[in-house]
JSON list of C-alpha atoms in Angstrom, two decimals:
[
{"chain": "A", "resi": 1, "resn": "UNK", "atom": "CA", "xyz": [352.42, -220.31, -139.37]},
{"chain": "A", "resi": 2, "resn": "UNK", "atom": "CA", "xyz": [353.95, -217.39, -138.57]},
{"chain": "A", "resi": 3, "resn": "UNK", "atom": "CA", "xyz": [353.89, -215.47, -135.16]},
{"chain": "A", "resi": 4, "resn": "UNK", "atom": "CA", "xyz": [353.99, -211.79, -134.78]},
{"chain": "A", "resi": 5, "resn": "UNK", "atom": "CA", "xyz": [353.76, -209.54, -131.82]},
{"chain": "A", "resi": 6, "resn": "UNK", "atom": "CA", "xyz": [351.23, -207.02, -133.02]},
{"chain": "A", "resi": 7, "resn": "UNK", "atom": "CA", "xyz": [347.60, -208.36, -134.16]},
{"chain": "A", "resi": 8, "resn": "UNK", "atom": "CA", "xyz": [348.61, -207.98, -137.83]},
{"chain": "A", "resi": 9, "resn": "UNK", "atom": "CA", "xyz": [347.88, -206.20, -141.04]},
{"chain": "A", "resi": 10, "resn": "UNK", "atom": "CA", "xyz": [344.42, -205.28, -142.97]},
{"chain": "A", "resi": 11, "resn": "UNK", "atom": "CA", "xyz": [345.57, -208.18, -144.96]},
{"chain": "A", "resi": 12, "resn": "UNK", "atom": "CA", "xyz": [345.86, -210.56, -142.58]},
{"chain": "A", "resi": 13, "resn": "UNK", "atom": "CA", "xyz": [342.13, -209.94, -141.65]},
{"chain": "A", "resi": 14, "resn": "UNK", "atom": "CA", "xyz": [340.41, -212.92, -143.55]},
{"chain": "A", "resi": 15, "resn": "UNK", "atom": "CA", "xyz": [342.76, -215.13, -141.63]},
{"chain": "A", "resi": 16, "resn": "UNK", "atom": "CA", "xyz": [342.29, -214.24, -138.35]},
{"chain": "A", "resi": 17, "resn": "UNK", "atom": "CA", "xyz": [338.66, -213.92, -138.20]},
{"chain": "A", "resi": 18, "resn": "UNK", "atom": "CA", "xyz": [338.37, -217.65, -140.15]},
{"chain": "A", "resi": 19, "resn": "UNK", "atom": "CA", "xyz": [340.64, -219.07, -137.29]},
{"chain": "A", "resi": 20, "resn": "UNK", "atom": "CA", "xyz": [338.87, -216.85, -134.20]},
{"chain": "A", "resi": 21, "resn": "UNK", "atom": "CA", "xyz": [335.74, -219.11, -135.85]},
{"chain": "A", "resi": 22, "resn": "UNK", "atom": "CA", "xyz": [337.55, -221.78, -135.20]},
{"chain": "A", "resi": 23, "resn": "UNK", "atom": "CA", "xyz": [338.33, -221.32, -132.11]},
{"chain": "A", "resi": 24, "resn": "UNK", "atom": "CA", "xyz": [334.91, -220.29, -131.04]},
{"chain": "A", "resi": 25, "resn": "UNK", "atom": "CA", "xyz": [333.60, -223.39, -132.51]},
{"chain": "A", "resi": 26, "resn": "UNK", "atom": "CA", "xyz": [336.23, -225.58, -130.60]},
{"chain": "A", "resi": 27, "resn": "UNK", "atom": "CA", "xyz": [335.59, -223.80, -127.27]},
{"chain": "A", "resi": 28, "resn": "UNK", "atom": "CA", "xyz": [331.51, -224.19, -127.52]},
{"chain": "A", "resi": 29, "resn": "UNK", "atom": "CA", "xyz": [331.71, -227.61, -128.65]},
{"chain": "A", "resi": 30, "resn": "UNK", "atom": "CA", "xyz": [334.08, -228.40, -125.45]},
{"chain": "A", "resi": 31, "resn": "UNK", "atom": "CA", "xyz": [331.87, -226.54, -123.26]},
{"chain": "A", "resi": 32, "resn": "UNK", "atom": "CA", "xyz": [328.83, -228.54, -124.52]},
{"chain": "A", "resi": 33, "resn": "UNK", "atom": "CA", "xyz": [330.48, -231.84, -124.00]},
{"chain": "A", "resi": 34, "resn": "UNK", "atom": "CA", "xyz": [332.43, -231.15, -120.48]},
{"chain": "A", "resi": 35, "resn": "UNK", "atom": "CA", "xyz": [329.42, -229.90, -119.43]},
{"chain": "A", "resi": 36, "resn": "UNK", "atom": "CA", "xyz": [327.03, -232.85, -120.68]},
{"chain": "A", "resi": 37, "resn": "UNK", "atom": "CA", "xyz": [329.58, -235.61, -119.55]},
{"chain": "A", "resi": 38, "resn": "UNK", "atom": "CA", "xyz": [330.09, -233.82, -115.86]},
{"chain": "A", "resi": 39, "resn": "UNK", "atom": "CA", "xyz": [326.07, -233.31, -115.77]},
{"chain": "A", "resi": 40, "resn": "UNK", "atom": "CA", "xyz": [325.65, -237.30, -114.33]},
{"chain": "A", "resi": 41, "resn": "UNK", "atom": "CA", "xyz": [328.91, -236.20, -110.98]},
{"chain": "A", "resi": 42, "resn": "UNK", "atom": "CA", "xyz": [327.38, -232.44, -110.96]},
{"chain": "A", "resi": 43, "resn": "UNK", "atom": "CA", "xyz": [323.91, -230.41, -110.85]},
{"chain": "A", "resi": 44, "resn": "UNK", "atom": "CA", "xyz": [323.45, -229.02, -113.90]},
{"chain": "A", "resi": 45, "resn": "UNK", "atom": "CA", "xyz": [324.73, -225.92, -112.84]},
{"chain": "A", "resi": 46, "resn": "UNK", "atom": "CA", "xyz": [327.98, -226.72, -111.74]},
{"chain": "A", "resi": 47, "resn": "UNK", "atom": "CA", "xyz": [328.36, -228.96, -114.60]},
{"chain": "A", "resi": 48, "resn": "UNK", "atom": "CA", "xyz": [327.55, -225.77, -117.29]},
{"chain": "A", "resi": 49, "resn": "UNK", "atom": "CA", "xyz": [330.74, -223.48, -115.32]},
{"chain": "A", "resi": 50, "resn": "UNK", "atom": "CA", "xyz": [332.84, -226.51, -115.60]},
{"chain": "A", "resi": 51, "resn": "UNK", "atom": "CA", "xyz": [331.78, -226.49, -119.25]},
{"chain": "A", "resi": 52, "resn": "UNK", "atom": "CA", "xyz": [332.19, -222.76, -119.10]},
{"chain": "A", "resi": 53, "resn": "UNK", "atom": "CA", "xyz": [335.32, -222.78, -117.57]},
{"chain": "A", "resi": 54, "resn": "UNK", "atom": "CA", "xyz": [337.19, -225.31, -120.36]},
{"chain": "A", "resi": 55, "resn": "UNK", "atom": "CA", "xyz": [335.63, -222.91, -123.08]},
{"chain": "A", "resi": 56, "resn": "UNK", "atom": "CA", "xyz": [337.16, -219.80, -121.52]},
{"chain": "A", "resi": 57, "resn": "UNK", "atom": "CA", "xyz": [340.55, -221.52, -121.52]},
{"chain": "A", "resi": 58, "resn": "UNK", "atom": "CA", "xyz": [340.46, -222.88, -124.81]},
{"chain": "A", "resi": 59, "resn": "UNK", "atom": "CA", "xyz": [339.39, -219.63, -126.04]},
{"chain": "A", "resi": 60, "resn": "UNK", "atom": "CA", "xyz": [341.58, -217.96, -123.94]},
{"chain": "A", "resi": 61, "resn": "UNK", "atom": "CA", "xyz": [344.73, -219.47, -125.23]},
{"chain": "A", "resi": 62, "resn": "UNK", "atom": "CA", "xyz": [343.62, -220.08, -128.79]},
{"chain": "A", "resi": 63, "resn": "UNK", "atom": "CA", "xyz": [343.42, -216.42, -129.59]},
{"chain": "A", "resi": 64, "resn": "UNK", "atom": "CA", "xyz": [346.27, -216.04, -128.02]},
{"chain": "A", "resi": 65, "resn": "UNK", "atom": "CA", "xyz": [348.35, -218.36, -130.01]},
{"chain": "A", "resi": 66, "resn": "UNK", "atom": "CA", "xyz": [346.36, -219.37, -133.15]},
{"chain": "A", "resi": 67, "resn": "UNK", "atom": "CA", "xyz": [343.85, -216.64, -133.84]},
{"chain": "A", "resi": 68, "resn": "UNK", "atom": "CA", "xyz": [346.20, -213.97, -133.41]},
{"chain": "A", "resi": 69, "resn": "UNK", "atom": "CA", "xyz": [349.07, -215.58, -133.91]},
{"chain": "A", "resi": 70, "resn": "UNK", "atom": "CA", "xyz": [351.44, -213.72, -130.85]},
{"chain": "A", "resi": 71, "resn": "UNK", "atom": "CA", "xyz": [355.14, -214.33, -130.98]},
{"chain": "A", "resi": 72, "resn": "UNK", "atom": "CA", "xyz": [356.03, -215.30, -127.72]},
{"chain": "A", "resi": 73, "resn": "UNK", "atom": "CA", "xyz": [357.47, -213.00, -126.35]},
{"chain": "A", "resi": 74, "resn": "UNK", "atom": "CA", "xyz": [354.20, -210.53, -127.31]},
{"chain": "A", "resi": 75, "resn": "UNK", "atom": "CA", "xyz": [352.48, -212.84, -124.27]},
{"chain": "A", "resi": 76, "resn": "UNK", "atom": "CA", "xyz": [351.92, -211.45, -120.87]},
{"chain": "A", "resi": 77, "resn": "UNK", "atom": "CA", "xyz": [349.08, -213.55, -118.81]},
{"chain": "A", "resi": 78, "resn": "UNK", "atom": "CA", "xyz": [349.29, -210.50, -116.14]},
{"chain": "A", "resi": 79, "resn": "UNK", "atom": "CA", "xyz": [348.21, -207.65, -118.62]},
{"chain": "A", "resi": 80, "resn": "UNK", "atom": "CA", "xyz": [345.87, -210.40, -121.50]},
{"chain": "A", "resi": 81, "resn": "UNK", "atom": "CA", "xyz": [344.35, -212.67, -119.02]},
{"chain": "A", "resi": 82, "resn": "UNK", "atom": "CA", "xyz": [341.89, -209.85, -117.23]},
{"chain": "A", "resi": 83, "resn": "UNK", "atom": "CA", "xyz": [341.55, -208.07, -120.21]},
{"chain": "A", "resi": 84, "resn": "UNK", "atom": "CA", "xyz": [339.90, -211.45, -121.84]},
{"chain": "A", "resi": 85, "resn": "UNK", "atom": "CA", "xyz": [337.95, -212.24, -118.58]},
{"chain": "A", "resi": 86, "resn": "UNK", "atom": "CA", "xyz": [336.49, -208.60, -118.88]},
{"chain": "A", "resi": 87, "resn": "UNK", "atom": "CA", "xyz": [335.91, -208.87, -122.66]},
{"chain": "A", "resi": 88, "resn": "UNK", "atom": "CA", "xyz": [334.14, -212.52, -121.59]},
{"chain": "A", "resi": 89, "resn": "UNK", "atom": "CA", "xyz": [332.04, -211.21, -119.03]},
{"chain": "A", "resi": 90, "resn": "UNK", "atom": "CA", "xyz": [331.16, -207.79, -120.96]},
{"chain": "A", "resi": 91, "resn": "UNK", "atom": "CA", "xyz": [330.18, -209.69, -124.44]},
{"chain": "A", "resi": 92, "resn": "UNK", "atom": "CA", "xyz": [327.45, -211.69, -121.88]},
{"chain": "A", "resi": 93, "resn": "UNK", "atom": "CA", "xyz": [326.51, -208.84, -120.57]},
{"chain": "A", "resi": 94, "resn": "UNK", "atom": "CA", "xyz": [325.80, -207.51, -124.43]},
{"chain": "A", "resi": 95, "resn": "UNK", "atom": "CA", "xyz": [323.89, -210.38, -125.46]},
{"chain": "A", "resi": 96, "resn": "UNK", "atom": "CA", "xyz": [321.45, -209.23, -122.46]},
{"chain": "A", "resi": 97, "resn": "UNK", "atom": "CA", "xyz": [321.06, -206.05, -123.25]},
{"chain": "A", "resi": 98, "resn": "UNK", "atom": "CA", "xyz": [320.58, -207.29, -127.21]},
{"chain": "A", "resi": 99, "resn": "UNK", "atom": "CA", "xyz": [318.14, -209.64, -126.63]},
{"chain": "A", "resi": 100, "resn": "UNK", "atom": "CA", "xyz": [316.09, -207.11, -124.13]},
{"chain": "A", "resi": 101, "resn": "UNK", "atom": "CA", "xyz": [316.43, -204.88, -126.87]},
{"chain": "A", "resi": 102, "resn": "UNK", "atom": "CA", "xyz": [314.99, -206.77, -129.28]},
{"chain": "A", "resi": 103, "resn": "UNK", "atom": "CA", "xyz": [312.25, -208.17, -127.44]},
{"chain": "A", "resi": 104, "resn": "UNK", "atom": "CA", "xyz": [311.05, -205.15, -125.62]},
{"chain": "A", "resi": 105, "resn": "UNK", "atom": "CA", "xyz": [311.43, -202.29, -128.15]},
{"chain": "A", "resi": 106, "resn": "UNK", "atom": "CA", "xyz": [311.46, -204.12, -131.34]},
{"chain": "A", "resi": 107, "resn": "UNK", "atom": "CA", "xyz": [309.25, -206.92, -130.34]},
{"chain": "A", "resi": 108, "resn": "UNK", "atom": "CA", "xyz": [311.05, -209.35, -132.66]},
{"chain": "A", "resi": 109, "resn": "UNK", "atom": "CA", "xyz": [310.89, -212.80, -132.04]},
{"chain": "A", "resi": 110, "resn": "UNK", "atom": "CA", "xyz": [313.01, -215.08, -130.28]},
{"chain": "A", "resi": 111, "resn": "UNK", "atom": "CA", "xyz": [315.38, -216.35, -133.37]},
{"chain": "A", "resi": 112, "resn": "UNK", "atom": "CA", "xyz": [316.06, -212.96, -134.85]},
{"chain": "A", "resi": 113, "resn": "UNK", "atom": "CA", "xyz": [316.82, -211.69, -131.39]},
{"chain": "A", "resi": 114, "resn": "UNK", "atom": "CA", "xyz": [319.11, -214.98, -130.43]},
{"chain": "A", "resi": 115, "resn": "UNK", "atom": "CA", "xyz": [320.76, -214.23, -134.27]},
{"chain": "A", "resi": 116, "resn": "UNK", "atom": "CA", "xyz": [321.28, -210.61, -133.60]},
{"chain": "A", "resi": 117, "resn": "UNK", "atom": "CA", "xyz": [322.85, -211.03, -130.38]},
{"chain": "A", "resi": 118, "resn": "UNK", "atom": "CA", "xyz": [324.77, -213.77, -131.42]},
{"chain": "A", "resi": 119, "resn": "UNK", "atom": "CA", "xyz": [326.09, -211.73, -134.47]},
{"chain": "A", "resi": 120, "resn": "UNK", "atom": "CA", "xyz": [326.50, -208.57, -132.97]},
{"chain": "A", "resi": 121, "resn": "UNK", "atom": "CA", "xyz": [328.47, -210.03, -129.97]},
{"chain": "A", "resi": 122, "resn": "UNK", "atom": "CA", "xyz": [330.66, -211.78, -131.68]},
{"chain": "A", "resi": 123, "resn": "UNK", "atom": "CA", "xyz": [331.67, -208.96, -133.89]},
{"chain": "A", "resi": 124, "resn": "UNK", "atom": "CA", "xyz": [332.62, -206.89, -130.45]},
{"chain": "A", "resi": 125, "resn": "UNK", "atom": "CA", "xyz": [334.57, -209.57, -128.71]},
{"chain": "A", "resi": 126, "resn": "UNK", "atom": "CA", "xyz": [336.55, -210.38, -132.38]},
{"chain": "A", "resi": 127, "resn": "UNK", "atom": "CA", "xyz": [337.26, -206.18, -132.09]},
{"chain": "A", "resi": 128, "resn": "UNK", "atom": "CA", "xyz": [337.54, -206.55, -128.71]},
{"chain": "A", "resi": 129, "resn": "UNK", "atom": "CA", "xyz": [340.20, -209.45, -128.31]},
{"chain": "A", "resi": 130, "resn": "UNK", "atom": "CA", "xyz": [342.07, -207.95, -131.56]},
{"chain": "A", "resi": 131, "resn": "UNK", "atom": "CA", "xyz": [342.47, -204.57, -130.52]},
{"chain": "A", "resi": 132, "resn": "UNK", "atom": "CA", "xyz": [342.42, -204.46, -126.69]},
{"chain": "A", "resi": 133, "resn": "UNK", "atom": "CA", "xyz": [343.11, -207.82, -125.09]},
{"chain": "A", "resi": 134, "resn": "UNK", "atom": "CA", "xyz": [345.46, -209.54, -127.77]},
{"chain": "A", "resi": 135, "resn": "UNK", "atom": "CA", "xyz": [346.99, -206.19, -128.88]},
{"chain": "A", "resi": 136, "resn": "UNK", "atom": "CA", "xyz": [350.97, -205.93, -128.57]},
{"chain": "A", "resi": 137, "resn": "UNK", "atom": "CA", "xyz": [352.65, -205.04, -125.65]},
{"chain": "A", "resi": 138, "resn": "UNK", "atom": "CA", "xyz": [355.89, -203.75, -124.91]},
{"chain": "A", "resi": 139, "resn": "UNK", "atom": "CA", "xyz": [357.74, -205.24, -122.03]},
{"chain": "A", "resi": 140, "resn": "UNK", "atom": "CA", "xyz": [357.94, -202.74, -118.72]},
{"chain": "A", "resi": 141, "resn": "UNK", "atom": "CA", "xyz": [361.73, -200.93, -119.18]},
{"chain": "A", "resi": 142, "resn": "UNK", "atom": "CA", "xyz": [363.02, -202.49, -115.53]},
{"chain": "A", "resi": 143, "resn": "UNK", "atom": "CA", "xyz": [362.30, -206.19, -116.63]},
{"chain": "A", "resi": 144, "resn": "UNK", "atom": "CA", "xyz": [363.66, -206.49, -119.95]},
{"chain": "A", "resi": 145, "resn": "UNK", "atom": "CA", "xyz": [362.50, -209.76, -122.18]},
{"chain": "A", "resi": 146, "resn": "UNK", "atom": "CA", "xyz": [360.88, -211.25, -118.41]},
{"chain": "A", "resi": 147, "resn": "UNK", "atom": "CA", "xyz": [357.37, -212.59, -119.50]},
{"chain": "A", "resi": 148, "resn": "UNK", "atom": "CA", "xyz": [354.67, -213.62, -116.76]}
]
């Protein structure tokens, strides 16, 4: 496997969005089970952001280090961690505004909206963690090779 600082080349494409699958899958499948195994301790609620929580970690850190493949030294929690919080938050915020969309002005019906949010999302926060939250980083000039 190699590691890299910078998101990659055009031809590294087919790669990364196969393993960002992968990582997706992994992180709703742990967030399904976490969830379902804390439901019996938990209400349902808290059970689903435990669930929630796991997935944004394992998503979190896969990207990082699998999906886009950063070196390193390319890692800075300080700058990437909000960045992918915000990227979270905003691609749930999208499948809203999707699925209102396609109810309300398109009247479509429930699987076609669920399919087009699910596919339209997923395309912004693959864009989104590729080009904004994993993207490289240089290293501030007063703190030389220092990663937080």
């Amino acid at each position: 496997m190699s590691t890299q600082g910078k998101t990659g080349t055009a031809g590294e494409l087919p790669g990364q969005l196969l393993r960002f699958v992968l990582v997706g899958v992994a992180a709703t499948c742990a967030h399904y089970v976490v969830a379902l195994m804390s439901a019996s301790a938990f209400n349902l609620y808290a059970a689903n952001l435990l669930g929630y929580t796991t997935a944004v970690a394992i998503s979190y850190f896969g990207h990082q280090r699998y999906s886009f493949q950063l070196a390193p030294e390319a890692v800075s929690h300080r700058a990437q961690l909000p960045r992918f919080v915000l990227v979270s938050l905003s691609g749930l915020a999208l499948s809203y505004l999707i699925l209102a969309l396609m109810k309300s002005l398109v009247g479509a019906p429930d699987w076609l909206s669920l399919a087009a949010a699910v596919g339209l999302v997923a395309v912004y926060t693959f864009l989104a963690n590729k080009y904004c939250v994993f993207r490289a980083s240089a290293p501030a000039p007063d703190t030389p090779g220092i990663r937080d």
